[in-house]
mmCIF file with all atom_site columns, C-alpha atoms in Angstrom:
data_model
loop_
_atom_site.group_PDB
_atom_site.id
_atom_site.type_symbol
_atom_site.label_atom_id
_atom_site.label_alt_id
_atom_site.label_comp_id
_atom_site.label_asym_id
_atom_site.label_entity_id
_atom_site.label_seq_id
_atom_site.pdbx_PDB_ins_code
_atom_site.Cartn_x
_atom_site.Cartn_y
_atom_site.Cartn_z
_atom_site.occupancy
_atom_site.B_iso_or_equiv
_atom_site.pdbx_formal_charge
_atom_site.auth_seq_id
_atom_site.auth_comp_id
_atom_site.auth_asym_id
_atom_site.auth_atom_id
_atom_site.pdbx_PDB_model_num
ATOM 1   C CA . MET A 1 1   ? -20.663 16.590 54.995 1.00 0.00 ? 1   MET A CA 1
ATOM 2   C CA . PRO A 1 2   ? -19.082 15.200 51.823 1.00 0.00 ? 2   PRO A CA 1
ATOM 3   C CA . PHE A 1 3   ? -17.607 11.842 51.056 1.00 0.00 ? 3   PHE A CA 1
ATOM 4   C CA . VAL A 1 4   ? -14.232 12.179 49.342 1.00 0.00 ? 4   VAL A CA 1
ATOM 5   C CA . SER A 1 5   ? -12.091 10.089 47.052 1.00 0.00 ? 5   SER A CA 1
ATOM 6   C CA . ARG A 1 6   ? -8.335  10.415 46.996 1.00 0.00 ? 6   ARG A CA 1
ATOM 7   C CA . SER A 1 7   ? -5.599  9.908  44.405 1.00 0.00 ? 7   SER A CA 1
ATOM 8   C CA . ASP A 1 8   ? -2.631  7.627  45.034 1.00 0.00 ? 8   ASP A CA 1
ATOM 9   C CA . ASP A 1 9   ? -0.706  10.535 46.564 1.00 0.00 ? 9   ASP A CA 1
ATOM 10  C CA . GLY A 1 10  ? -3.482  11.150 49.120 1.00 0.00 ? 10  GLY A CA 1
ATOM 11  C CA . ALA A 1 11  ? -4.860  14.326 47.542 1.00 0.00 ? 11  ALA A CA 1
ATOM 12  C CA . ILE A 1 12  ? -8.617  14.701 47.255 1.00 0.00 ? 12  ILE A CA 1
ATOM 13  C CA . ASN A 1 13  ? -9.735  14.121 43.672 1.00 0.00 ? 13  ASN A CA 1
ATOM 14  C CA . GLY A 1 14  ? -13.504 13.952 44.125 1.00 0.00 ? 14  GLY A CA 1
ATOM 15  C CA . VAL A 1 15  ? -16.249 15.169 46.476 1.00 0.00 ? 15  VAL A CA 1
ATOM 16  C CA . PHE A 1 16  ? -19.646 13.437 46.661 1.00 0.00 ? 16  PHE A CA 1
ATOM 17  C CA . GLU A 1 17  ? -22.882 13.754 48.623 1.00 0.00 ? 17  GLU A CA 1
ATOM 18  C CA . GLN A 1 18  ? -23.214 9.965  48.995 1.00 0.00 ? 18  GLN A CA 1
ATOM 19  C CA . PRO A 1 19  ? -20.602 7.232  49.468 1.00 0.00 ? 19  PRO A CA 1
ATOM 20  C CA . GLN A 1 20  ? -19.284 5.863  46.178 1.00 0.00 ? 20  GLN A CA 1
ATOM 21  C CA . GLY A 1 21  ? -18.633 2.243  47.074 1.00 0.00 ? 21  GLY A CA 1
ATOM 22  C CA . SER A 1 22  ? -14.971 1.586  47.674 1.00 0.00 ? 22  SER A CA 1
ATOM 23  C CA . ARG A 1 23  ? -14.073 4.749  45.769 1.00 0.00 ? 23  ARG A CA 1
ATOM 24  C CA . ALA A 1 24  ? -15.309 7.402  48.210 1.00 0.00 ? 24  ALA A CA 1
ATOM 25  C CA . GLU A 1 25  ? -16.091 6.208  51.709 1.00 0.00 ? 25  GLU A CA 1
ATOM 26  C CA . GLU A 1 26  ? -14.199 8.817  53.734 1.00 0.00 ? 26  GLU A CA 1
ATOM 27  C CA . LEU A 1 27  ? -16.522 11.389 55.302 1.00 0.00 ? 27  LEU A CA 1
ATOM 28  C CA . LEU A 1 28  ? -15.132 14.886 56.006 1.00 0.00 ? 28  LEU A CA 1
ATOM 29  C CA . SER A 1 29  ? -16.733 18.088 57.235 1.00 0.00 ? 29  SER A CA 1
ATOM 30  C CA . ASP A 1 30  ? -17.578 20.843 54.753 1.00 0.00 ? 30  ASP A CA 1
ATOM 31  C CA . ASP A 1 31  ? -15.034 23.139 56.403 1.00 0.00 ? 31  ASP A CA 1
ATOM 32  C CA . ASP A 1 32  ? -12.166 20.636 56.373 1.00 0.00 ? 32  ASP A CA 1
ATOM 33  C CA . PRO A 1 33  ? -9.193  22.526 54.844 1.00 0.00 ? 33  PRO A CA 1
ATOM 34  C CA . ALA A 1 34  ? -8.606  19.797 52.242 1.00 0.00 ? 34  ALA A CA 1
ATOM 35  C CA . VAL A 1 35  ? -12.259 19.915 51.122 1.00 0.00 ? 35  VAL A CA 1
ATOM 36  C CA . VAL A 1 36  ? -12.223 23.721 50.969 1.00 0.00 ? 36  VAL A CA 1
ATOM 37  C CA . ALA A 1 37  ? -8.985  23.683 48.947 1.00 0.00 ? 37  ALA A CA 1
ATOM 38  C CA . PHE A 1 38  ? -10.372 21.100 46.516 1.00 0.00 ? 38  PHE A CA 1
ATOM 39  C CA . ARG A 1 39  ? -13.596 23.036 45.981 1.00 0.00 ? 39  ARG A CA 1
ATOM 40  C CA . ASN A 1 40  ? -11.743 26.329 45.486 1.00 0.00 ? 40  ASN A CA 1
ATOM 41  C CA . ALA A 1 41  ? -9.010  24.994 43.206 1.00 0.00 ? 41  ALA A CA 1
ATOM 42  C CA . PRO A 1 42  ? -8.923  26.594 39.767 1.00 0.00 ? 42  PRO A CA 1
ATOM 43  C CA . PRO A 1 43  ? -10.147 24.334 36.983 1.00 0.00 ? 43  PRO A CA 1
ATOM 44  C CA . ILE A 1 44  ? -7.521  22.349 35.117 1.00 0.00 ? 44  ILE A CA 1
ATOM 45  C CA . VAL A 1 45  ? -7.217  23.673 31.578 1.00 0.00 ? 45  VAL A CA 1
ATOM 46  C CA . SER A 1 46  ? -6.716  20.879 29.057 1.00 0.00 ? 46  SER A CA 1
ATOM 47  C CA . SER A 1 47  ? -7.004  22.863 25.824 1.00 0.00 ? 47  SER A CA 1
ATOM 48  C CA . VAL A 1 48  ? -6.973  26.417 24.488 1.00 0.00 ? 48  VAL A CA 1
ATOM 49  C CA . SER A 1 49  ? -7.761  28.031 21.170 1.00 0.00 ? 49  SER A CA 1
ATOM 50  C CA . ALA A 1 50  ? -4.991  28.557 18.636 1.00 0.00 ? 50  ALA A CA 1
ATOM 51  C CA . ARG A 1 51  ? -5.282  32.297 19.225 1.00 0.00 ? 51  ARG A CA 1
ATOM 52  C CA . GLN A 1 52  ? -4.835  31.903 22.980 1.00 0.00 ? 52  GLN A CA 1
ATOM 53  C CA . PHE A 1 53  ? -1.911  29.528 22.506 1.00 0.00 ? 53  PHE A CA 1
ATOM 54  C CA . ARG A 1 54  ? -0.057  31.757 20.057 1.00 0.00 ? 54  ARG A CA 1
ATOM 55  C CA . LEU A 1 55  ? -0.672  34.900 22.107 1.00 0.00 ? 55  LEU A CA 1
ATOM 56  C CA . MET A 1 56  ? 0.728   33.147 25.161 1.00 0.00 ? 56  MET A CA 1
ATOM 57  C CA . LEU A 1 57  ? 3.776   32.029 23.179 1.00 0.00 ? 57  LEU A CA 1
ATOM 58  C CA . ARG A 1 58  ? 4.308   35.614 22.053 1.00 0.00 ? 58  ARG A CA 1
ATOM 59  C CA . ARG A 1 59  ? 3.848   37.076 25.545 1.00 0.00 ? 59  ARG A CA 1
ATOM 60  C CA . SER A 1 60  ? 6.238   34.474 26.962 1.00 0.00 ? 60  SER A CA 1
ATOM 61  C CA . GLY A 1 61  ? 8.886   35.276 24.361 1.00 0.00 ? 61  GLY A CA 1
ATOM 62  C CA . LEU A 1 62  ? 8.711   31.716 23.018 1.00 0.00 ? 62  LEU A CA 1
ATOM 63  C CA . LEU A 1 63  ? 7.048   32.159 19.639 1.00 0.00 ? 63  LEU A CA 1
ATOM 64  C CA . ASP A 1 64  ? 10.232  32.210 17.535 1.00 0.00 ? 64  ASP A CA 1
ATOM 65  C CA . GLN A 1 65  ? 11.781  29.320 19.481 1.00 0.00 ? 65  GLN A CA 1
ATOM 66  C CA . VAL A 1 66  ? 8.646   27.204 19.028 1.00 0.00 ? 66  VAL A CA 1
ATOM 67  C CA . LYS A 1 67  ? 8.391   28.065 15.333 1.00 0.00 ? 67  LYS A CA 1
ATOM 68  C CA . GLY A 1 68  ? 12.018  26.958 14.947 1.00 0.00 ? 68  GLY A CA 1
ATOM 69  C CA . TRP A 1 69  ? 11.285  23.659 16.672 1.00 0.00 ? 69  TRP A CA 1
ATOM 70  C CA . VAL A 1 70  ? 8.160   23.096 14.553 1.00 0.00 ? 70  VAL A CA 1
ATOM 71  C CA . ALA A 1 71  ? 10.137  23.779 11.358 1.00 0.00 ? 71  ALA A CA 1
ATOM 72  C CA . GLN A 1 72  ? 12.414  20.835 12.226 1.00 0.00 ? 72  GLN A CA 1
ATOM 73  C CA . GLN A 1 73  ? 9.500   18.416 12.729 1.00 0.00 ? 73  GLN A CA 1
ATOM 74  C CA . ASP A 1 74  ? 7.631   16.233 10.240 1.00 0.00 ? 74  ASP A CA 1
ATOM 75  C CA . GLY A 1 75  ? 4.975   17.621 7.914  1.00 0.00 ? 75  GLY A CA 1
ATOM 76  C CA . GLU A 1 76  ? 2.062   16.495 10.077 1.00 0.00 ? 76  GLU A CA 1
ATOM 77  C CA . THR A 1 77  ? 3.423   18.334 13.111 1.00 0.00 ? 77  THR A CA 1
ATOM 78  C CA . GLN A 1 78  ? 4.009   21.437 10.999 1.00 0.00 ? 78  GLN A CA 1
ATOM 79  C CA . ASP A 1 79  ? 0.452   21.265 9.649  1.00 0.00 ? 79  ASP A CA 1
ATOM 80  C CA . ALA A 1 80  ? -0.967  20.691 13.132 1.00 0.00 ? 80  ALA A CA 1
ATOM 81  C CA . PHE A 1 81  ? 0.837   23.759 14.486 1.00 0.00 ? 81  PHE A CA 1
ATOM 82  C CA . GLU A 1 82  ? -0.184  25.912 11.531 1.00 0.00 ? 82  GLU A CA 1
ATOM 83  C CA . TYR A 1 83  ? -3.798  24.873 11.083 1.00 0.00 ? 83  TYR A CA 1
ATOM 84  C CA . SER A 1 84  ? -5.144  23.551 14.392 1.00 0.00 ? 84  SER A CA 1
ATOM 85  C CA . GLY A 1 85  ? -8.003  25.531 15.855 1.00 0.00 ? 85  GLY A CA 1
ATOM 86  C CA . THR A 1 86  ? -7.378  24.092 19.312 1.00 0.00 ? 86  THR A CA 1
ATOM 87  C CA . PHE A 1 87  ? -4.211  23.091 21.141 1.00 0.00 ? 87  PHE A CA 1
ATOM 88  C CA . VAL A 1 88  ? -4.681  20.126 23.486 1.00 0.00 ? 88  VAL A CA 1
ATOM 89  C CA . LYS A 1 89  ? -2.233  19.966 26.370 1.00 0.00 ? 89  LYS A CA 1
ATOM 90  C CA . ASP A 1 90  ? -1.643  16.199 26.370 1.00 0.00 ? 90  ASP A CA 1
ATOM 91  C CA . SER A 1 91  ? -1.524  15.656 22.599 1.00 0.00 ? 91  SER A CA 1
ATOM 92  C CA . PRO A 1 92  ? 1.669   14.026 21.260 1.00 0.00 ? 92  PRO A CA 1
ATOM 93  C CA . MET A 1 93  ? 2.751   17.237 19.496 1.00 0.00 ? 93  MET A CA 1
ATOM 94  C CA . MET A 1 94  ? 2.339   19.300 22.651 1.00 0.00 ? 94  MET A CA 1
ATOM 95  C CA . THR A 1 95  ? 4.052   16.720 24.834 1.00 0.00 ? 95  THR A CA 1
ATOM 96  C CA . ALA A 1 96  ? 7.039   16.593 22.485 1.00 0.00 ? 96  ALA A CA 1
ATOM 97  C CA . GLY A 1 97  ? 7.192   20.368 22.074 1.00 0.00 ? 97  GLY A CA 1
ATOM 98  C CA . PHE A 1 98  ? 7.054   21.155 25.778 1.00 0.00 ? 98  PHE A CA 1
ATOM 99  C CA . ALA A 1 99  ? 9.666   18.458 26.468 1.00 0.00 ? 99  ALA A CA 1
ATOM 100 C CA . ALA A 1 100 ? 11.934  20.026 23.845 1.00 0.00 ? 100 ALA A CA 1
ATOM 101 C CA . MET A 1 101 ? 11.499  23.395 25.568 1.00 0.00 ? 101 MET A CA 1
ATOM 102 C CA . GLY A 1 102 ? 12.337  21.852 28.941 1.00 0.00 ? 102 GLY A CA 1
ATOM 103 C CA . PHE A 1 103 ? 8.972   22.607 30.573 1.00 0.00 ? 103 PHE A CA 1
ATOM 104 C CA . THR A 1 104 ? 7.976   20.833 33.782 1.00 0.00 ? 104 THR A CA 1
ATOM 105 C CA . PRO A 1 105 ? 4.405   19.544 34.159 1.00 0.00 ? 105 PRO A CA 1
ATOM 106 C CA . GLN A 1 106 ? 3.700   22.470 36.504 1.00 0.00 ? 106 GLN A CA 1
ATOM 107 C CA . GLN A 1 107 ? 5.006   24.965 33.934 1.00 0.00 ? 107 GLN A CA 1
ATOM 108 C CA . ILE A 1 108 ? 2.817   23.400 31.245 1.00 0.00 ? 108 ILE A CA 1
ATOM 109 C CA . ASP A 1 109 ? -0.234  23.674 33.503 1.00 0.00 ? 109 ASP A CA 1
ATOM 110 C CA . GLY A 1 110 ? 0.656   27.296 34.236 1.00 0.00 ? 110 GLY A CA 1
ATOM 111 C CA . PHE A 1 111 ? 1.129   28.073 30.547 1.00 0.00 ? 111 PHE A CA 1
ATOM 112 C CA . PHE A 1 112 ? -2.288  26.662 29.654 1.00 0.00 ? 112 PHE A CA 1
ATOM 113 C CA . ALA A 1 113 ? -3.983  28.339 32.618 1.00 0.00 ? 113 ALA A CA 1
ATOM 114 C CA . ALA A 1 114 ? -2.518  31.692 31.609 1.00 0.00 ? 114 ALA A CA 1
ATOM 115 C CA . ALA A 1 115 ? -3.396  31.148 27.934 1.00 0.00 ? 115 ALA A CA 1
ATOM 116 C CA . ALA A 1 116 ? -6.997  30.342 28.872 1.00 0.00 ? 116 ALA A CA 1
ATOM 117 C CA . GLU A 1 117 ? -7.283  33.824 30.394 1.00 0.00 ? 117 GLU A CA 1
ATOM 118 C CA . LEU A 1 118 ? -6.416  35.555 27.103 1.00 0.00 ? 118 LEU A CA 1
#
């Protein structure tokens, strides 16, 4: 039976074999639906290779739109887009780019999850 910690919204964000002080004192059964869902949740993807990112842009029909946005940015952003080997989801460039494209946080997560599969 695991001890769980929860985020501010009440969702489980950690499962432990032993209590973790004031962080994880709630004891749930192994077959509790919330524990099962947490353990079976897909991993959160925080970065992908440049190849994966660009392929996902192409498959999503966004490559030309993103290249147009990048062309209007400063030189550092242009260099980062052109020469980065890895694209990190919460980097300033990515945050600004996804905001400019109107992506929700869920859409960004989905984009990175799909890109990680390529």
